[in-house]
PDB file of C-alpha atoms in Angstrom:
ATOM      1  CA  MET A   1     -62.794 129.521 -51.887  1.00 40.00           C
ATOM      2  CA  ALA A   2     -59.522 130.502 -50.260  1.00 43.00           C
ATOM      3  CA  LYS A   3     -56.477 129.919 -52.340  1.00 42.00           C
ATOM      4  CA  LYS A   4     -54.269 127.067 -51.313  1.00 44.00           C
ATOM      5  CA  ARG A   5     -51.127 128.356 -49.657  1.00 42.00           C
ATOM      6  CA  PRO A   6     -48.062 127.312 -51.639  1.00 44.00           C
ATOM      7  CA  GLN A   7     -45.626 124.981 -49.895  1.00 45.00           C
ATOM      8  CA  THR A   8     -42.730 126.920 -48.438  1.00 42.00           C
ATOM      9  CA  LYS A   9     -39.398 125.759 -49.794  1.00 44.00           C
ATOM     10  CA  ALA A  10     -36.515 125.020 -47.550  1.00 41.00           C
ATOM     11  CA  THR A  11     -34.070 127.901 -47.279  1.00 43.00           C
ATOM     12  CA  THR A  12     -31.348 125.872 -45.579  1.00 42.00           C
ATOM     13  CA  ALA A  13     -29.776 122.527 -46.271  1.00 45.00           C
ATOM     14  CA  GLN A  14     -31.775 119.722 -44.742  1.00 50.00           C
ATOM     15  CA  LEU A  15     -30.228 117.717 -41.946  1.00 52.00           C
ATOM     16  CA  LYS A  16     -29.673 114.224 -43.294  1.00 48.00           C
ATOM     17  CA  ASP A  17     -27.841 112.650 -40.361  1.00 55.00           C
ATOM     18  CA  GLY A  18     -28.047 112.922 -36.611  1.00 59.00           C
ATOM     19  CA  PRO A  19     -30.928 113.764 -34.267  1.00 60.00           C
ATOM     20  CA  ILE A  20     -33.308 116.632 -35.027  1.00 67.00           C
ATOM     21  CA  PRO A  21     -33.165 119.191 -32.167  1.00 67.00           C
ATOM     22  CA  VAL A  22     -36.395 119.997 -30.261  1.00 63.00           C
ATOM     23  CA  VAL A  23     -37.589 123.555 -30.877  1.00 63.00           C
ATOM     24  CA  GLY A  24     -40.784 125.535 -30.374  1.00 61.00           C
ATOM     25  CA  ALA A  25     -43.908 124.176 -32.079  1.00 60.00           C
ATOM     26  CA  ARG A  26     -44.242 127.213 -34.380  1.00 66.00           C
ATOM     27  CA  GLU A  27     -40.565 127.542 -35.198  1.00 75.00           C
ATOM     28  CA  PRO A  28     -39.143 126.261 -38.503  1.00 83.00           C
ATOM     29  CA  CYS A  29     -38.182 122.603 -38.254  1.00 83.00           C
ATOM     30  CA  PRO A  30     -34.407 122.254 -37.829  1.00 82.00           C
ATOM     31  CA  CYS A  31     -34.365 119.598 -40.560  1.00 83.00           C
ATOM     32  CA  GLY A  32     -34.645 122.391 -43.143  1.00 82.00           C
ATOM     33  CA  SER A  33     -37.955 121.283 -44.687  1.00 83.00           C
ATOM     34  CA  GLY A  34     -39.397 124.804 -44.395  1.00 81.00           C
ATOM     35  CA  ARG A  35     -42.372 123.568 -42.386  1.00 82.00           C
ATOM     36  CA  ARG A  36     -43.109 124.417 -38.793  1.00 77.00           C
ATOM     37  CA  TYR A  37     -41.723 121.987 -36.264  1.00 68.00           C
ATOM     38  CA  LYS A  38     -45.166 120.830 -35.128  1.00 62.00           C
ATOM     39  CA  ALA A  39     -46.092 119.874 -38.710  1.00 75.00           C
ATOM     40  CA  CYS A  40     -42.820 118.103 -39.396  1.00 80.00           C
ATOM     41  CA  HIS A  41     -40.564 116.251 -36.958  1.00 70.00           C
ATOM     42  CA  GLY A  42     -42.562 117.627 -34.030  1.00 68.00           C
ATOM     43  CA  ARG A  43     -45.483 115.290 -34.884  1.00 62.00           C
ATOM     44  CA  ALA A  44     -43.684 112.192 -33.729  1.00 56.00           C
ATOM     45  CA  ALA A  45     -42.188 114.030 -30.774  1.00 52.00           C
ATOM     46  CA  ALA A  46     -45.630 115.273 -29.657  1.00 51.00           C
ATOM     47  CA  HIS A  47     -47.060 111.766 -29.893  1.00 49.00           C
ATOM     48  CA  ALA A  48     -44.187 110.243 -27.893  1.00 47.00           C
ATOM     49  CA  VAL A  49     -44.497 112.993 -25.248  1.00 50.00           C
ATOM     50  CA  THR A  50     -48.232 112.487 -24.697  1.00 55.00           C
ATOM     51  CA  GLU A  51     -48.387 108.715 -24.922  1.00 75.00           C
ATOM     52  CA  LEU A  52     -48.804 107.349 -21.395  1.00 87.00           C
ATOM     53  CA  VAL A  53     -46.341 104.750 -20.205  1.00 95.00           C
ATOM     54  CA  GLN A  54     -48.349 102.545 -17.845  1.00 94.00           C
ATOM     55  CA  ARG A  55     -45.387 101.203 -15.875  1.00 97.00           C
ATOM     56  CA  PRO A  56     -42.662 103.847 -15.985  1.00 97.00           C
ATOM     57  CA  PHE A  57     -40.539 102.136 -13.298  1.00 98.00           C
ATOM     58  CA  GLU A  58     -40.662  98.642 -14.764  1.00 97.00           C
ATOM     59  CA  GLY A  59     -37.177  97.168 -14.982  1.00 97.00           C
ATOM     60  CA  LEU A  60     -35.771  99.281 -12.156  1.00 97.00           C
ATOM     61  CA  ALA A  61     -34.616  97.717  -8.909  1.00 96.00           C
ATOM     62  CA  GLY A  62     -37.332  98.284  -6.331  1.00 97.00           C
ATOM     63  CA  GLU A  63     -40.142  99.151  -8.745  1.00 98.00           C
ATOM     64  CA  CYS A  64     -42.760  98.797  -5.993  1.00 98.00           C
ATOM     65  CA  ASP A  65     -40.851 101.147  -3.707  1.00 98.00           C
ATOM     66  CA  TRP A  66     -40.465 103.703  -6.508  1.00 98.00           C
ATOM     67  CA  ILE A  67     -44.255 103.728  -6.802  1.00 98.00           C
ATOM     68  CA  ALA A  68     -44.702 104.038  -3.020  1.00 98.00           C
ATOM     69  CA  LEU A  69     -42.330 107.025  -2.884  1.00 98.00           C
ATOM     70  CA  ARG A  70     -44.025 108.626  -5.842  1.00 98.00           C
ATOM     71  CA  GLU A  71     -47.623 108.270  -4.550  1.00 97.00           C
ATOM     72  CA  LEU A  72     -47.814 107.321  -0.858  1.00 97.00           C
ATOM     73  CA  VAL A  73     -44.812 108.395   1.215  1.00 98.00           C
ATOM     74  CA  PRO A  74     -44.360 112.053   2.315  1.00 97.00           C
ATOM     75  CA  ALA A  75     -40.678 112.153   3.235  1.00 97.00           C
ATOM     76  CA  ALA A  76     -38.129 109.591   2.087  1.00 98.00           C
ATOM     77  CA  THR A  77     -34.818 109.303   0.302  1.00 98.00           C
ATOM     78  CA  ALA A  78     -32.950 106.525  -1.500  1.00 98.00           C
ATOM     79  CA  GLY A  79     -29.428 106.422  -2.900  1.00 98.00           C
ATOM     80  CA  LEU A  80     -29.148 105.942  -6.674  1.00 98.00           C
ATOM     81  CA  THR A  81     -26.344 104.141  -8.479  1.00 98.00           C
ATOM     82  CA  LEU A  82     -25.549 105.221 -12.048  1.00 98.00           C
ATOM     83  CA  LYS A  83     -24.576 102.608 -14.675  1.00 97.00           C
ATOM     84  CA  ASP A  84     -21.489 104.574 -15.734  1.00 94.00           C
ATOM     85  CA  GLY A  85     -20.513 105.679 -12.224  1.00 96.00           C
ATOM     86  CA  LEU A  86     -20.586 109.126 -10.718  1.00 97.00           C
ATOM     87  CA  PRO A  87     -19.158 112.028 -12.779  1.00 96.00           C
ATOM     88  CA  ASP A  88     -16.244 114.028 -11.444  1.00 96.00           C
ATOM     89  CA  GLY A  89     -17.386 116.451  -8.776  1.00 97.00           C
ATOM     90  CA  VAL A  90     -20.635 114.558  -7.973  1.00 98.00           C
ATOM     91  CA  PRO A  91     -20.091 112.638  -4.711  1.00 98.00           C
ATOM     92  CA  SER A  92     -23.583 111.113  -4.617  1.00 98.00           C
ATOM     93  CA  VAL A  93     -27.031 111.038  -6.267  1.00 98.00           C
ATOM     94  CA  THR A  94     -30.054 110.705  -4.006  1.00 98.00           C
ATOM     95  CA  LEU A  95     -33.725 110.269  -4.896  1.00 98.00           C
ATOM     96  CA  ALA A  96     -36.082 112.309  -2.677  1.00 98.00           C
ATOM     97  CA  THR A  97     -39.874 112.337  -2.526  1.00 98.00           C
ATOM     98  CA  VAL A  98     -40.049 116.158  -2.738  1.00 95.00           C
ATOM     99  CA  LEU A  99     -37.676 119.127  -2.546  1.00 94.00           C
ATOM    100  CA  PRO A 100     -38.253 122.704  -1.300  1.00 90.00           C
ATOM    101  CA  MET A 101     -40.306 125.007  -3.544  1.00 88.00           C
ATOM    102  CA  ALA A 102     -41.128 121.902  -5.636  1.00 91.00           C
ATOM    103  CA  TRP A 103     -37.776 121.952  -7.342  1.00 94.00           C
ATOM    104  CA  PRO A 104     -37.388 119.033  -9.803  1.00 97.00           C
ATOM    105  CA  ALA A 105     -33.742 118.564  -8.666  1.00 98.00           C
ATOM    106  CA  LEU A 106     -30.999 120.296  -6.745  1.00 96.00           C
ATOM    107  CA  ARG A 107     -27.234 120.378  -7.103  1.00 97.00           C
ATOM    108  CA  ARG A 108     -25.922 121.074  -3.605  1.00 95.00           C
ATOM    109  CA  ASP A 109     -22.894 123.177  -2.772  1.00 93.00           C
ATOM    110  CA  ASP A 110     -20.787 120.054  -2.397  1.00 95.00           C
ATOM    111  CA  GLY A 111     -21.794 118.834  -5.849  1.00 97.00           C
ATOM    112  CA  SER A 112     -24.154 116.118  -4.696  1.00 97.00           C
ATOM    113  CA  VAL A 113     -27.479 115.736  -6.495  1.00 98.00           C
ATOM    114  CA  LEU A 114     -30.998 115.397  -5.108  1.00 98.00           C
ATOM    115  CA  LEU A 115     -33.686 114.287  -7.585  1.00 98.00           C
ATOM    116  CA  ALA A 116     -37.352 114.861  -6.661  1.00 98.00           C
ATOM    117  CA  LEU A 117     -39.881 112.152  -7.503  1.00 98.00           C
ATOM    118  CA  GLN A 118     -43.281 113.743  -6.776  1.00 96.00           C
ATOM    119  CA  ASN A 119     -43.128 116.685  -9.178  1.00 91.00           C
ATOM    120  CA  ASP A 120     -45.487 117.178 -12.093  1.00 86.00           C
ATOM    121  CA  THR A 121     -43.958 116.089 -15.389  1.00 83.00           C
ATOM    122  CA  SER A 122     -44.315 117.258 -18.983  1.00 80.00           C
ATOM    123  CA  SER A 123     -44.877 113.977 -20.783  1.00 88.00           C
ATOM    124  CA  GLY A 124     -46.575 110.639 -20.441  1.00 92.00           C
ATOM    125  CA  ASP A 125     -43.326 108.884 -19.534  1.00 95.00           C
ATOM    126  CA  LEU A 126     -42.355 109.665 -15.988  1.00 96.00           C
ATOM    127  CA  SER A 127     -39.117 107.724 -16.350  1.00 97.00           C
ATOM    128  CA  ARG A 128     -37.988 109.832 -19.301  1.00 96.00           C
ATOM    129  CA  ASP A 129     -38.889 113.066 -17.536  1.00 96.00           C
ATOM    130  CA  LEU A 130     -36.923 112.116 -14.447  1.00 97.00           C
ATOM    131  CA  ALA A 131     -33.937 110.944 -16.488  1.00 97.00           C
ATOM    132  CA  ASP A 132     -33.784 114.292 -18.283  1.00 96.00           C
ATOM    133  CA  THR A 133     -33.896 116.170 -14.970  1.00 97.00           C
ATOM    134  CA  LEU A 134     -31.189 113.919 -13.556  1.00 98.00           C
ATOM    135  CA  ARG A 135     -28.854 114.438 -16.505  1.00 97.00           C
ATOM    136  CA  ARG A 136     -29.164 118.192 -16.260  1.00 97.00           C
ATOM    137  CA  ALA A 137     -28.649 118.116 -12.478  1.00 98.00           C
ATOM    138  CA  LEU A 138     -25.349 116.230 -12.924  1.00 98.00           C
ATOM    139  CA  THR A 139     -23.951 119.153 -14.898  1.00 97.00           C
ATOM    140  CA  ALA A 140     -25.653 122.035 -13.091  1.00 98.00           C
ATOM    141  CA  GLU A 141     -23.626 124.587 -11.209  1.00 97.00           C
ATOM    142  CA  PRO A 142     -23.270 123.555  -7.505  1.00 97.00           C
ATOM    143  CA  GLY A 143     -25.603 125.357  -5.202  1.00 94.00           C
ATOM    144  CA  ASN A 144     -28.440 125.648  -7.723  1.00 96.00           C
ATOM    145  CA  PRO A 145     -31.849 124.029  -8.307  1.00 96.00           C
ATOM    146  CA  VAL A 146     -32.734 122.526 -11.687  1.00 96.00           C
ATOM    147  CA  ALA A 147     -35.823 123.929 -13.435  1.00 93.00           C
ATOM    148  CA  ALA A 148     -38.448 121.927 -15.261  1.00 90.00           C
ATOM    149  CA  GLN A 149     -38.420 121.888 -19.073  1.00 90.00           C
ATOM    150  CA  ARG A 150     -39.898 120.076 -22.025  1.00 88.00           C
ATOM    151  CA  VAL A 151     -38.261 116.680 -22.490  1.00 89.00           C
ATOM    152  CA  PRO A 152     -36.966 115.397 -25.837  1.00 86.00           C
ATOM    153  CA  ALA A 153     -39.122 112.481 -27.037  1.00 84.00           C
ATOM    154  CA  ASP A 154     -36.068 110.344 -27.803  1.00 87.00           C
ATOM    155  CA  GLY A 155     -34.171 111.121 -24.599  1.00 92.00           C
ATOM    156  CA  PRO A 156     -32.925 108.410 -22.244  1.00 96.00           C
ATOM    157  CA  ARG A 157     -35.021 106.907 -19.470  1.00 97.00           C
ATOM    158  CA  LEU A 158     -34.069 106.044 -15.927  1.00 98.00           C
ATOM    159  CA  GLN A 159     -33.598 102.461 -17.063  1.00 98.00           C
ATOM    160  CA  ASP A 160     -30.810 103.722 -19.333  1.00 98.00           C
ATOM    161  CA  LEU A 161     -29.024 105.665 -16.594  1.00 98.00           C
ATOM    162  CA  LEU A 162     -29.397 103.587 -13.420  1.00 98.00           C
ATOM    163  CA  ASP A 163     -27.721 100.300 -12.496  1.00 97.00           C
ATOM    164  CA  PRO A 164     -30.516  97.674 -12.456  1.00 94.00           C
ATOM    165  CA  GLU A 165     -28.515  95.429 -10.101  1.00 94.00           C
ATOM    166  CA  ALA A 166     -27.841  98.079  -7.462  1.00 96.00           C
ATOM    167  CA  ASP A 167     -29.634  98.002  -4.147  1.00 95.00           C
ATOM    168  CA  PHE A 168     -32.645 100.325  -3.781  1.00 96.00           C
ATOM    169  CA  THR A 169     -33.740 100.689  -0.165  1.00 94.00           C
ATOM    170  CA  PRO A 170     -35.704 103.783   0.775  1.00 98.00           C
ATOM    171  CA  VAL A 171     -35.130 105.562   4.051  1.00 98.00           C
ATOM    172  CA  VAL A 172     -38.373 107.058   5.428  1.00 98.00           C
ATOM    173  CA  HIS A 173     -37.959 110.274   7.437  1.00 96.00           C
ATOM    174  CA  ALA A 174     -40.197 111.834  10.072  1.00 94.00           C
ATOM    175  CA  GLY A 175     -39.780 115.221   8.351  1.00 93.00           C
ATOM    176  CA  PHE A 176     -37.912 116.977   5.616  1.00 93.00           C
ATOM    177  CA  GLU A 177     -34.778 118.019   7.512  1.00 91.00           C
ATOM    178  CA  PHE A 178     -32.750 116.162   4.848  1.00 91.00           C
ATOM    179  CA  TRP A 179     -33.387 119.252   2.688  1.00 89.00           C
ATOM    180  CA  VAL A 180     -31.075 121.461   4.725  1.00 83.00           C
ATOM    181  CA  PRO A 181     -27.846 119.848   6.022  1.00 78.00           C
ATOM    182  CA  ASP A 182     -26.938 123.304   7.297  1.00 74.00           C
ATOM    183  CA  ALA A 183     -30.230 124.805   8.530  1.00 65.00           C
ATOM    184  CA  GLU A 184     -28.558 127.869  10.048  1.00 68.00           C
ATOM    185  CA  ASN A 185     -27.407 129.034   6.598  1.00 70.00           C
ATOM    186  CA  ALA A 186     -30.550 128.088   4.709  1.00 75.00           C
ATOM    187  CA  SER A 187     -32.638 130.877   3.209  1.00 79.00           C
ATOM    188  CA  ALA A 188     -35.797 132.063   4.926  1.00 83.00           C
ATOM    189  CA  GLU A 189     -37.775 130.793   1.930  1.00 84.00           C
ATOM    190  CA  VAL A 190     -36.382 127.265   2.281  1.00 80.00           C
ATOM    191  CA  ASN A 191     -36.966 127.210   6.055  1.00 83.00           C
ATOM    192  CA  ALA A 192     -40.556 128.385   5.557  1.00 86.00           C
ATOM    193  CA  SER A 193     -41.106 125.678   2.973  1.00 84.00           C
ATOM    194  CA  LEU A 194     -39.618 123.135   5.392  1.00 87.00           C
ATOM    195  CA  GLU A 195     -42.001 124.124   8.171  1.00 89.00           C
ATOM    196  CA  ARG A 196     -45.035 123.876   5.897  1.00 90.00           C
ATOM    197  CA  ALA A 197     -43.947 120.449   4.597  1.00 89.00           C
ATOM    198  CA  ASN A 198     -43.304 119.075   8.085  1.00 91.00           C
ATOM    199  CA  ALA A 199     -46.728 120.267   9.288  1.00 91.00           C
ATOM    200  CA  ALA A 200     -48.475 118.392   6.427  1.00 89.00           C
ATOM    201  CA  ALA A 201     -46.484 115.138   6.564  1.00 92.00           C
ATOM    202  CA  ILE A 202     -48.359 112.013   7.645  1.00 94.00           C
ATOM    203  CA  PRO A 203     -46.254 109.765   9.938  1.00 96.00           C
ATOM    204  CA  THR A 204     -45.171 106.800   7.770  1.00 98.00           C
ATOM    205  CA  VAL A 205     -42.977 103.709   8.362  1.00 98.00           C
ATOM    206  CA  ARG A 206     -41.677 101.154   5.851  1.00 98.00           C
ATOM    207  CA  LEU A 207     -42.054  97.608   7.223  1.00 98.00           C
ATOM    208  CA  SER A 208     -38.784  95.770   7.433  1.00 96.00           C
ATOM    209  CA  GLY A 209     -40.051  92.207   6.959  1.00 95.00           C
ATOM    210  CA  THR A 210     -41.877  92.706   3.649  1.00 96.00           C
ATOM    211  CA  ASP A 211     -41.222  94.584   0.428  1.00 95.00           C
ATOM    212  CA  ALA A 212     -42.909  97.975  -0.279  1.00 98.00           C
ATOM    213  CA  ALA A 213     -45.407  97.760   2.635  1.00 98.00           C
ATOM    214  CA  TYR A 214     -45.939 101.139   4.372  1.00 98.00           C
ATOM    215  CA  TRP A 215     -47.731 101.780   7.652  1.00 98.00           C
ATOM    216  CA  CYS A 216     -49.126 105.277   8.139  1.00 97.00           C
ATOM    217  CA  GLU A 217     -50.923 107.105  10.988  1.00 96.00           C
ATOM    218  CA  THR A 218     -53.991 109.274  10.487  1.00 89.00           C
ATOM    219  CA  PRO A 219     -56.184 110.939  13.144  1.00 85.00           C
ATOM    220  CA  GLU A 220     -59.051 108.388  12.961  1.00 84.00           C
ATOM    221  CA  LYS A 221     -57.251 105.127  12.201  1.00 91.00           C
ATOM    222  CA  ASN A 222     -53.998 103.778  10.891  1.00 97.00           C
ATOM    223  CA  HIS A 223     -53.467 102.111   7.511  1.00 98.00           C
ATOM    224  CA  LEU A 224     -51.175  99.702   5.756  1.00 98.00           C
ATOM    225  CA  ARG A 225     -50.622 100.356   2.077  1.00 98.00           C
ATOM    226  CA  TRP A 226     -48.715  97.675   0.254  1.00 98.00           C
ATOM    227  CA  VAL A 227     -47.489  98.006  -3.368  1.00 98.00           C
ATOM    228  CA  MET A 228     -47.486  94.512  -4.902  1.00 98.00           C
ATOM    229  CA  PRO A 229     -45.644  93.347  -8.056  1.00 98.00           C
ATOM    230  CA  TYR A 230     -48.261  90.834  -9.249  1.00 98.00           C
ATOM    231  CA  PRO A 231     -50.574  91.224 -12.317  1.00 97.00           C
ATOM    232  CA  GLU A 232     -53.770  92.926 -11.201  1.00 97.00           C
ATOM    233  CA  GLU A 233     -56.189  90.181 -12.329  1.00 97.00           C
ATOM    234  CA  GLN A 234     -54.194  87.468 -10.602  1.00 98.00           C
ATOM    235  CA  LEU A 235     -53.816  89.524  -7.427  1.00 98.00           C
ATOM    236  CA  LEU A 236     -57.521  90.337  -7.211  1.00 98.00           C
ATOM    237  CA  ASP A 237     -58.416  86.686  -7.616  1.00 98.00           C
ATOM    238  CA  ALA A 238     -56.034  85.745  -4.806  1.00 98.00           C
ATOM    239  CA  LEU A 239     -57.366  88.486  -2.474  1.00 98.00           C
ATOM    240  CA  ALA A 240     -60.945  87.367  -3.178  1.00 98.00           C
ATOM    241  CA  ARG A 241     -60.066  83.801  -2.250  1.00 98.00           C
ATOM    242  CA  LEU A 242     -58.474  84.962   0.986  1.00 98.00           C
ATOM    243  CA  HIS A 243     -61.440  87.221   1.779  1.00 98.00           C
ATOM    244  CA  VAL A 244     -63.949  84.385   1.435  1.00 98.00           C
ATOM    245  CA  ALA A 245     -61.724  82.166   3.573  1.00 98.00           C
ATOM    246  CA  GLY A 246     -61.666  84.903   6.282  1.00 97.00           C
ATOM    247  CA  THR A 247     -57.920  85.361   6.014  1.00 98.00           C
ATOM    248  CA  SER A 248     -57.566  88.648   4.160  1.00 98.00           C
ATOM    249  CA  ASN A 249     -57.125  90.736   7.310  1.00 97.00           C
ATOM    250  CA  LEU A 250     -54.024  91.410   9.413  1.00 98.00           C
ATOM    251  CA  GLY A 251     -55.433  90.500  12.791  1.00 96.00           C
ATOM    252  CA  GLU A 252     -58.257  91.558  15.071  1.00 95.00           C
ATOM    253  CA  GLY A 253     -59.765  94.937  14.228  1.00 96.00           C
ATOM    254  CA  THR A 254     -58.128  95.106  10.800  1.00 97.00           C
ATOM    255  CA  ARG A 255     -59.846  95.001   7.423  1.00 97.00           C
ATOM    256  CA  LEU A 256     -58.855  94.913   3.767  1.00 98.00           C
ATOM    257  CA  VAL A 257     -60.819  97.907   2.480  1.00 97.00           C
ATOM    258  CA  GLY A 258     -59.789  98.196  -1.150  1.00 96.00           C
ATOM    259  CA  SER A 259     -56.831  99.092  -3.300  1.00 97.00           C
ATOM    260  CA  PHE A 260     -55.158 101.782  -5.390  1.00 97.00           C
ATOM    261  CA  ARG A 261     -53.966 101.492  -8.971  1.00 97.00           C
ATOM    262  CA  ALA A 262     -50.649 103.244  -9.403  1.00 97.00           C
ATOM    263  CA  HIS A 263     -48.238 103.189 -12.355  1.00 97.00           C
ATOM    264  CA  GLY A 264     -49.368  99.781 -13.530  1.00 97.00           C
ATOM    265  CA  LEU A 265     -49.418  97.971 -10.186  1.00 98.00           C
ATOM    266  CA  THR A 266     -52.036  97.387  -7.487  1.00 98.00           C
ATOM    267  CA  VAL A 267     -51.756  98.666  -3.892  1.00 98.00           C
ATOM    268  CA  PRO A 268     -54.027  96.860  -1.373  1.00 98.00           C
ATOM    269  CA  VAL A 269     -55.039  98.970   1.623  1.00 98.00           C
ATOM    270  CA  TRP A 270     -55.933  97.814   5.121  1.00 98.00           C
ATOM    271  CA  ASP A 271     -57.610  99.796   7.885  1.00 97.00           C
ATOM    272  CA  LEU A 272     -55.873  99.265  11.226  1.00 97.00           C
ATOM    273  CA  PRO A 273     -56.851 100.143  14.805  1.00 95.00           C
ATOM    274  CA  SER A 274     -55.305 103.414  16.001  1.00 93.00           C
ATOM    275  CA  ALA A 275     -53.415 101.422  18.643  1.00 93.00           C
ATOM    276  CA  MET A 276     -51.737  99.183  16.046  1.00 96.00           C
ATOM    277  CA  GLY A 277     -48.309 100.665  15.229  1.00 96.00           C
ATOM    278  CA  ALA A 278     -45.801  99.711  12.587  1.00 97.00           C
ATOM    279  CA  GLU A 279     -44.051  97.175  14.824  1.00 97.00           C
ATOM    280  CA  GLU A 280     -47.321  95.385  15.479  1.00 97.00           C
ATOM    281  CA  CYS A 281     -47.819  95.065  11.708  1.00 97.00           C
ATOM    282  CA  GLU A 282     -44.601  93.224  11.011  1.00 98.00           C
ATOM    283  CA  LYS A 283     -45.597  89.683  12.002  1.00 98.00           C
ATOM    284  CA  PRO A 284     -49.181  89.836  10.569  1.00 98.00           C
ATOM    285  CA  ALA A 285     -47.835  91.186   7.295  1.00 98.00           C
ATOM    286  CA  THR A 286     -45.240  88.433   6.987  1.00 98.00           C
ATOM    287  CA  GLU A 287     -47.915  85.814   7.677  1.00 98.00           C
ATOM    288  CA  PHE A 288     -50.270  87.417   5.168  1.00 98.00           C
ATOM    289  CA  ALA A 289     -47.527  87.317   2.508  1.00 98.00           C
ATOM    290  CA  GLU A 290     -47.333  83.545   2.990  1.00 98.00           C
ATOM    291  CA  ARG A 291     -51.114  83.163   2.651  1.00 98.00           C
ATOM    292  CA  LEU A 292     -51.102  85.377  -0.444  1.00 98.00           C
ATOM    293  CA  ALA A 293     -48.339  83.335  -2.079  1.00 98.00           C
ATOM    294  CA  ALA A 294     -50.424  80.179  -1.615  1.00 98.00           C
ATOM    295  CA  ALA A 295     -53.551  81.879  -2.998  1.00 98.00           C
ATOM    296  CA  LEU A 296     -51.653  83.196  -6.026  1.00 98.00           C
ATOM    297  CA  ALA A 297     -50.641  79.615  -6.873  1.00 98.00           C
ATOM    298  CA  VAL A 298     -54.265  78.447  -7.138  1.00 97.00           C
ATOM    299  CA  ASP A 299     -55.561  78.453 -10.740  1.00 95.00           C
ATOM    300  CA  THR A 300     -59.053  76.910 -10.343  1.00 97.00           C
ATOM    301  CA  PRO A 301     -62.037  79.130 -11.286  1.00 97.00           C
ATOM    302  CA  LEU A 302     -63.430  81.351  -8.585  1.00 98.00           C
ATOM    303  CA  THR A 303     -66.500  80.180  -6.735  1.00 98.00           C
ATOM    304  CA  GLY A 304     -69.681  82.265  -6.665  1.00 98.00           C
ATOM    305  CA  ASP A 305     -68.781  83.766  -3.290  1.00 98.00           C
ATOM    306  CA  GLU A 306     -65.243  84.508  -4.477  1.00 98.00           C
ATOM    307  CA  ARG A 307     -66.534  86.222  -7.629  1.00 98.00           C
ATOM    308  CA  ARG A 308     -68.762  88.427  -5.500  1.00 98.00           C
ATOM    309  CA  ALA A 309     -65.857  89.235  -3.192  1.00 97.00           C
ATOM    310  CA  ARG A 310     -63.718  90.074  -6.202  1.00 97.00           C
ATOM    311  CA  GLY A 311     -66.417  92.406  -7.505  1.00 97.00           C
ATOM    312  CA  GLY A 312     -66.441  94.198  -4.169  1.00 96.00           C
ATOM    313  CA  LEU A 313     -62.687  94.672  -4.276  1.00 96.00           C
ATOM    314  CA  THR A 314     -62.894  95.956  -7.865  1.00 95.00           C
ATOM    315  CA  ASN A 315     -65.563  98.455  -6.931  1.00 95.00           C
ATOM    316  CA  ARG A 316     -63.372  99.811  -4.194  1.00 94.00           C
ATOM    317  CA  GLN A 317     -60.363 100.500  -6.367  1.00 95.00           C
ATOM    318  CA  VAL A 318     -59.050 104.057  -6.787  1.00 95.00           C
ATOM    319  CA  THR A 319     -56.692 104.958  -9.596  1.00 92.00           C
ATOM    320  CA  LEU A 320     -53.847 107.275  -8.539  1.00 90.00           C
ATOM    321  CA  SER A 321     -52.033 107.357 -11.852  1.00 78.00           C
TER     322      SER A 321
END
């Protein structure tokens, strides 16, 4: 049998107070225990990093729109308001769906900050990952992108940095020209990335009369994708009741075809005729919201037909995140 390796004694004084810095998994733990970081304080950090937060945007103003911009909308921006105000030299902070070359964030020449929402992240808490990127962007040198990095498990979340009472209203763009306020002086690499992104963008419009409802145009048919804040079970019951009553559509030629699951919320999806634009969706969507509110208030058990309709809706769910 192999001999048991003796426990390595600490060679430095252990840190009694204050946070333990994050280091490489195989490096000595900064606490001074003599063990590798992954076998000491890195255990809790690794667990926190991998544990999935089901609703990372819960508690933020406009949670449903955050989800839409993360999963559904190609090109959009939204101004962000920090709890403690803007630091010196930072005139504005703007959330963007994506940035050129998939940068996590960008500090522009004028000091303003763009934070990208659709990037891959290193942990199971998207809010913590974005908050870490935002904090580093606020102190980055102007004119430079911010690189991705591993996020401390005890770092702040967006809910700690952003004002929960501030308005959050996305602006949907036809393309990604917001990347380059001065296109003539942009690098060839950025302009090439802009052209590729514009070519792949699906035309999308945010409806003005309802919250977090987005019309989009595809070659075969149009769609309405609507992020809703209600608990999934309650929402599916309500949609089943409306389906059996023949009132789950948005007018002639439209059909509720299923839903997405995204970041803890449900996103019903309707097929629309190719001739039905965003403006033509406004009134039907407002009327549907009224019917849905009434159906959500019903608490009687589902009928047999409603249970079957609910099963059909469940079978047509797709999980995005």
